[in-house]
XYZ file of C-alpha atoms in Angstrom:
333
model
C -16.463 3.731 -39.516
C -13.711 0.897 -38.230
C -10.722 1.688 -40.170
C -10.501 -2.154 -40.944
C -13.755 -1.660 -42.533
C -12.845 0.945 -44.716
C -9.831 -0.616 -46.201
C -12.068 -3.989 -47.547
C -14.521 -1.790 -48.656
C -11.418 0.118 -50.727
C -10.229 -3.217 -51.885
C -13.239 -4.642 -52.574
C -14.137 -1.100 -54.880
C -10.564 -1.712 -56.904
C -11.856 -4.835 -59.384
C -15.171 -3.390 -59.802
C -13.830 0.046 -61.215
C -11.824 -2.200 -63.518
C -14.796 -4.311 -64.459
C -16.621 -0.781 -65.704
C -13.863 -0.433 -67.796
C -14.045 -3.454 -70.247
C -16.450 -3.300 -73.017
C -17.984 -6.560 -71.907
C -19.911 -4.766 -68.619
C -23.824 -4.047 -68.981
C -25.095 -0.914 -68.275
C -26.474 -1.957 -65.135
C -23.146 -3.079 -63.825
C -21.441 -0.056 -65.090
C -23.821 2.160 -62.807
C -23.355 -0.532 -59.599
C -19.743 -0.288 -60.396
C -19.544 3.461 -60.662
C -21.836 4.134 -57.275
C -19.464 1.318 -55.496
C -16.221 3.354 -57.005
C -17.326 6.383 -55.449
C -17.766 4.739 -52.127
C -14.435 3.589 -52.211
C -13.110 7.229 -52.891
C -14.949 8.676 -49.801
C -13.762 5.623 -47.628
C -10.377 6.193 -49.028
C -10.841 10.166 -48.388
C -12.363 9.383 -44.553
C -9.569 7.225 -43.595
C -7.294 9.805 -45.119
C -8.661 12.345 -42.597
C -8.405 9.699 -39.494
C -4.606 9.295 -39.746
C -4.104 13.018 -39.890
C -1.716 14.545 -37.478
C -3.234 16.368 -36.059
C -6.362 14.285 -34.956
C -3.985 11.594 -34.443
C -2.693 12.993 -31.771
C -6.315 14.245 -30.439
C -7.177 10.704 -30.190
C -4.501 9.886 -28.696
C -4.291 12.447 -25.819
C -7.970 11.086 -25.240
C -7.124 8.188 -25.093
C -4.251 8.780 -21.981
C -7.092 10.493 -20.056
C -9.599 7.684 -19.938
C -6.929 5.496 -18.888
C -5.853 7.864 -16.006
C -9.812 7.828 -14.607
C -10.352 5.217 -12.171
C -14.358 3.827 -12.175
C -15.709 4.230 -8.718
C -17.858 0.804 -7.403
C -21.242 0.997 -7.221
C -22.710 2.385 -3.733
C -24.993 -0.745 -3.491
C -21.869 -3.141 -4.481
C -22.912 -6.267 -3.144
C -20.642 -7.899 0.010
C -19.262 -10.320 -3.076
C -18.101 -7.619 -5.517
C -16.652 -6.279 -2.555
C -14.887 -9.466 -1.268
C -13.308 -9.736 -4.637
C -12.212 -6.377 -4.892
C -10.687 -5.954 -1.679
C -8.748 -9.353 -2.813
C -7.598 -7.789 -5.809
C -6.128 -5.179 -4.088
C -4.277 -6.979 -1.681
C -3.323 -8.993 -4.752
C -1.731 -6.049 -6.335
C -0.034 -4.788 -3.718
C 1.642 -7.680 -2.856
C 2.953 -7.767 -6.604
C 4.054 -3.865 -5.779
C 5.663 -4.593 -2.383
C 6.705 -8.264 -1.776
C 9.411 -7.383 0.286
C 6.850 -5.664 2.530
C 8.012 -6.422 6.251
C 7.831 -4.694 9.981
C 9.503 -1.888 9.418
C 11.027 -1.283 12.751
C 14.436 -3.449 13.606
C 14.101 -6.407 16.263
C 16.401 -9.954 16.909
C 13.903 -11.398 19.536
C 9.862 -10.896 20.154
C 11.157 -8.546 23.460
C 13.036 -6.078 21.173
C 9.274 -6.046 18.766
C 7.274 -5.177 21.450
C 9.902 -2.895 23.349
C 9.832 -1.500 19.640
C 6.008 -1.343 18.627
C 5.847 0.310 21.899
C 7.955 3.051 21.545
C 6.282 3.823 17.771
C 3.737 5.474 19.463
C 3.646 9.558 17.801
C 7.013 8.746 16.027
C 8.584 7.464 13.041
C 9.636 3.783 12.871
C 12.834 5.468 11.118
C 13.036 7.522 14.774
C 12.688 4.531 16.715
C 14.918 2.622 14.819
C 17.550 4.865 15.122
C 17.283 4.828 19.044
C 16.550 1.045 20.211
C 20.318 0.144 18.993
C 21.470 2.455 22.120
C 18.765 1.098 24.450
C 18.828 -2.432 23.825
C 23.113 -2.181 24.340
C 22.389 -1.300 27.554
C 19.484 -3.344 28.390
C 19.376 -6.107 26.347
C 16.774 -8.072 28.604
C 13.847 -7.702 30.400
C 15.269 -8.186 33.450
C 17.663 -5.386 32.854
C 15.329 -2.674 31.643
C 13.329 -4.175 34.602
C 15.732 -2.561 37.086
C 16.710 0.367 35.043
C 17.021 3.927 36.219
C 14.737 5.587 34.895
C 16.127 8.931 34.263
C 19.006 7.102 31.961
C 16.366 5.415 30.265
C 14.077 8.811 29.596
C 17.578 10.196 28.383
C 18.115 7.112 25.529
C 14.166 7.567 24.736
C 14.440 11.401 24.531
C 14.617 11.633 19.975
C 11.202 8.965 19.924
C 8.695 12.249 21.678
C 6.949 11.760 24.894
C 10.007 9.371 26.707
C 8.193 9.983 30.044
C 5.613 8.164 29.557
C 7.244 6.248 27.439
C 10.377 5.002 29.764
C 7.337 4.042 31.735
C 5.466 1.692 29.811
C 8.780 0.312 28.867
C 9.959 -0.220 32.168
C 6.589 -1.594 33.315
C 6.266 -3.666 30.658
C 9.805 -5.749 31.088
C 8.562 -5.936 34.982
C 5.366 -7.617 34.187
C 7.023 -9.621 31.962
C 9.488 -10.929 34.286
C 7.029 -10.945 37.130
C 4.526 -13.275 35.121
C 5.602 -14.667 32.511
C 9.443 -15.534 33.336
C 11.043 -13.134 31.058
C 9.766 -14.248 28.097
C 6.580 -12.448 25.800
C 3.793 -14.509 25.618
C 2.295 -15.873 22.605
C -1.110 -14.924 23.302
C -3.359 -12.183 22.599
C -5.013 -12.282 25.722
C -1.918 -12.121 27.627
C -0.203 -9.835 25.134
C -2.996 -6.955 26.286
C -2.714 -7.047 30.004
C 0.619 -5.780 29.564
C 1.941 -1.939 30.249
C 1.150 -0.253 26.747
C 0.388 -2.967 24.529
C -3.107 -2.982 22.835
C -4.408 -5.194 20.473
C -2.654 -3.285 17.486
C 0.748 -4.051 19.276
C -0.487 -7.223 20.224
C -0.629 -8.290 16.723
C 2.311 -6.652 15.397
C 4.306 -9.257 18.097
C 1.903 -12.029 17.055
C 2.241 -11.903 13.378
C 5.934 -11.129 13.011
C 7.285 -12.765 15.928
C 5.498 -16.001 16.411
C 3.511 -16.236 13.492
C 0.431 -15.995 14.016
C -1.675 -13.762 11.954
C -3.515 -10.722 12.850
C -4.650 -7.334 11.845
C -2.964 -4.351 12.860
C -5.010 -1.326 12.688
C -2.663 1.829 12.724
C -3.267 5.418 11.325
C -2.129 4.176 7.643
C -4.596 1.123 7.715
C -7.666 3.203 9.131
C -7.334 5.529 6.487
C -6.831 3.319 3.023
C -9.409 0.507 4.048
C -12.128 3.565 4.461
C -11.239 5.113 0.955
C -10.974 1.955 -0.417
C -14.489 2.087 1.475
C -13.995 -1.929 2.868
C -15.875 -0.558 5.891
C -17.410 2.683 7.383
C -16.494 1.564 10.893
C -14.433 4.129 12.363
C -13.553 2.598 16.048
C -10.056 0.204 15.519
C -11.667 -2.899 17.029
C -14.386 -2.656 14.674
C -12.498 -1.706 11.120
C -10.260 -5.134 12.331
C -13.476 -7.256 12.582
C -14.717 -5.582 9.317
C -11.687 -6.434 7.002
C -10.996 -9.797 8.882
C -14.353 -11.043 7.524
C -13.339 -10.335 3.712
C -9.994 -12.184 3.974
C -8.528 -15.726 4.815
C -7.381 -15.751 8.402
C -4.078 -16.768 6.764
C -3.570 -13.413 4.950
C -4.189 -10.919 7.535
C -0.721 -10.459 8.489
C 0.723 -9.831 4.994
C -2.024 -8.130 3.857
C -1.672 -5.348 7.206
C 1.699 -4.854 5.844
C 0.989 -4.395 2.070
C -1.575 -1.456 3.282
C 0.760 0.263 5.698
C 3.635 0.397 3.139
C 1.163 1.679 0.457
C -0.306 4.152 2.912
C 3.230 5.208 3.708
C 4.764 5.467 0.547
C 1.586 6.581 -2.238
C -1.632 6.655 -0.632
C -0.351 9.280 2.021
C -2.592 11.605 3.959
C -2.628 15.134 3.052
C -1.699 14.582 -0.946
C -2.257 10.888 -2.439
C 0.082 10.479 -5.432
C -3.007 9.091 -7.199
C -1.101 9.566 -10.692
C 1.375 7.023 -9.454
C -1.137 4.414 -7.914
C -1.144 0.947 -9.173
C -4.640 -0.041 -8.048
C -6.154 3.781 -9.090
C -8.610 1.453 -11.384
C -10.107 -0.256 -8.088
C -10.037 2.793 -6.030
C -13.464 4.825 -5.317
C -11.323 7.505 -4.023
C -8.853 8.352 -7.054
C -8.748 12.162 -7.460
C -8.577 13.432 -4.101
C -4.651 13.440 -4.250
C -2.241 14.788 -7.098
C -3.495 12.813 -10.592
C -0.856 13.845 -12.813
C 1.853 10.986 -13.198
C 5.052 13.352 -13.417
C 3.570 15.369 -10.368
C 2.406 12.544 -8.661
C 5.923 10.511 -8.815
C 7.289 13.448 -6.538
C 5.139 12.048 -3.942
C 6.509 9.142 -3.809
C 8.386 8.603 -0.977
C 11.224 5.850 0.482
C 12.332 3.418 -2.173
C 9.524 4.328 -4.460
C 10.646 7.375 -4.651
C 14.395 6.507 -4.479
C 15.206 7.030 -0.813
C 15.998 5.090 2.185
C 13.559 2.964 3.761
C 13.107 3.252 7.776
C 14.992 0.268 9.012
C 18.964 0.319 9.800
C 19.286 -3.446 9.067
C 16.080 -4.301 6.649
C 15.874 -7.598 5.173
C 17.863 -8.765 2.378
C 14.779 -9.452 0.489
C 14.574 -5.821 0.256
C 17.993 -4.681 -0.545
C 17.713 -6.969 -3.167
C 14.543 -4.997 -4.193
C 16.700 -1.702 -4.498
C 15.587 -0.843 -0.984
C 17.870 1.090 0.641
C 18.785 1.165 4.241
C 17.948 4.115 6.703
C 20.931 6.022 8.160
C 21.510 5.536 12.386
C 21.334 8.565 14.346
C 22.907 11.647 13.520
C 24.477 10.904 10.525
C 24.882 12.903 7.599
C 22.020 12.911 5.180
């Protein structure tokens, strides 16, 4: 019985015990007032038991869990309900992250893509820590054009793989100089035909260099759009087309930075710190990762989880945030 309930019924029950008291009631209305005045008592007695301590706290504690349970969509959601979930979560996690930005440090679109380039099997945080010394040297791509490169393998050596990558960076700044004048191009078409670029460095250059908004389908992005289950597609080209068709063209960019940062940060790969998601509730995968919240905020890693972010010189927008900038190479801590 509703608490709420109980308590008119109680007050209700007070005037009629009082009525059975005065000479003046029938014997009728003594009997009605005497059955009503011992449903008071029990409602009295019942709501008695409710506030008890010790189911109090039962309640409670039940209470917490449902919270904590996230309700999985339907298997047949319709391509709507899907549209305007996949919204919501981008919605969210722009209110979680709106200092989310390209987390590897650049001045100019030839620093980017020298930059996105060199991510490849490494940390942004790695990468970031070695482009200062390479871009002092070689500031242009005429200069890392006619590099040597065994110096250049020797700068790239902390980013993994600087063989192949001194190559593709060295090919790269030739091809630009060679056909387009020095300068990147603005277009995807163009963007491709160069030395390592594909499309997802394509439209990391595109979409935080000139503007113009694309997906970029990394490890991070693959991984949360599938258990967010936005698409099964598994091949890059394809998951782009897929969660291009359930948002504005003018989101894409911002949105392919709200999912990296959450994939980097909670929804990692090995142990999700479900307990500590913020869109758990819209998530058909909640569970596979650590639920607990205490547990799950040890998961949490950069500024959620009160350490530096990857960038040496990150935008004020996030300092302001509480971020916290990454250490250069070598140093202490």
């Amino acid at each position: 019985m509703n608490p709420v309930k109980k308590s008119a019924s109680a007050k209700k029950a007070a005037p009629v015990v009082k009525a059975a008291g005065s000479k003046k009631a029938a014997p009728v209305e003594k009997a009605a007032a005497s059955k009503k005045a011992a449903a008071g008592k029990k409602a009295a007695a019942v709501k008695d038991a409710t506030v008890a301590p010790k189911k109090a706290a039962a309640v409670v504690k039940k209470a917490s869990a449902a919270k904590t349970v996230a309700p999985k969509p339907p298997r047949n959601e319709s391509h709507t309900a899907l549209v305007r979930r996949a919204r919501r979560i981008n919605r969210e996690l722009a209110e979680v992250f709106p200092y989310a930005h390209p987390e590897l440090d650049f001045e100019n679109p030839f620093q980017l893509i020298v930059a996105t380039v060199l991510s490849a099997q490494t940390t942004d945080l790695r990468v970031n820590q070695t482009t200062p010394s390479l871009f002092a040297k070689y500031p242009t791509p005429e200069d890392l054009a006619a590099a040597n490169p065994e110096e250049v393998e020797e700068i790239l050596r902390p980013t993994g793989f600087f063989r192949a990558k001194t190559k593709s960076v060295i090919g790269l700044s030739k091809a630009l100089v060679e056909n387009h004048a020095g300068e990147v191009p603005g277009r995807l078409e163009d963007l491709v035909k160069l030395p390592g670029v594909g499309r997802k460095t394509a439209f990391v250059v595109l979409g935080n260099a000139f503007g113009r908004p694309g997906i970029t389908v990394d490890t991070h992005f693959q991984r949360l759009v599938k258990r967010w289950q936005w698409t099964e597609e598994s091949e890059p080209d394809k998951i782009e087309a897929a969660v291009a068709a359930l948002f504005p063209k003018i989101d894409w960019t911002d949105l392919s930075h709200h999912v990296i940062w959450h994939g980097r940060r909670i929804c990692h790969a090995r142990k999700p710190a479900c307990g500590a998601c913020p869109i758990a509730p819209l998530c058909p995968a909640y569970g596979e990762g650590e639920t607990d919240p205490d547990k799950a905020a040890k998961l949490l890693k950069y500024e959620k989880g009160g350490f530096p972010g990857q960038r040496l010189n990150p935008p004020q927008a996030y300092l302001d945030a509480g971020g916290k900038a990454a250490p250069p190479l070598g140093a202490a801590g």
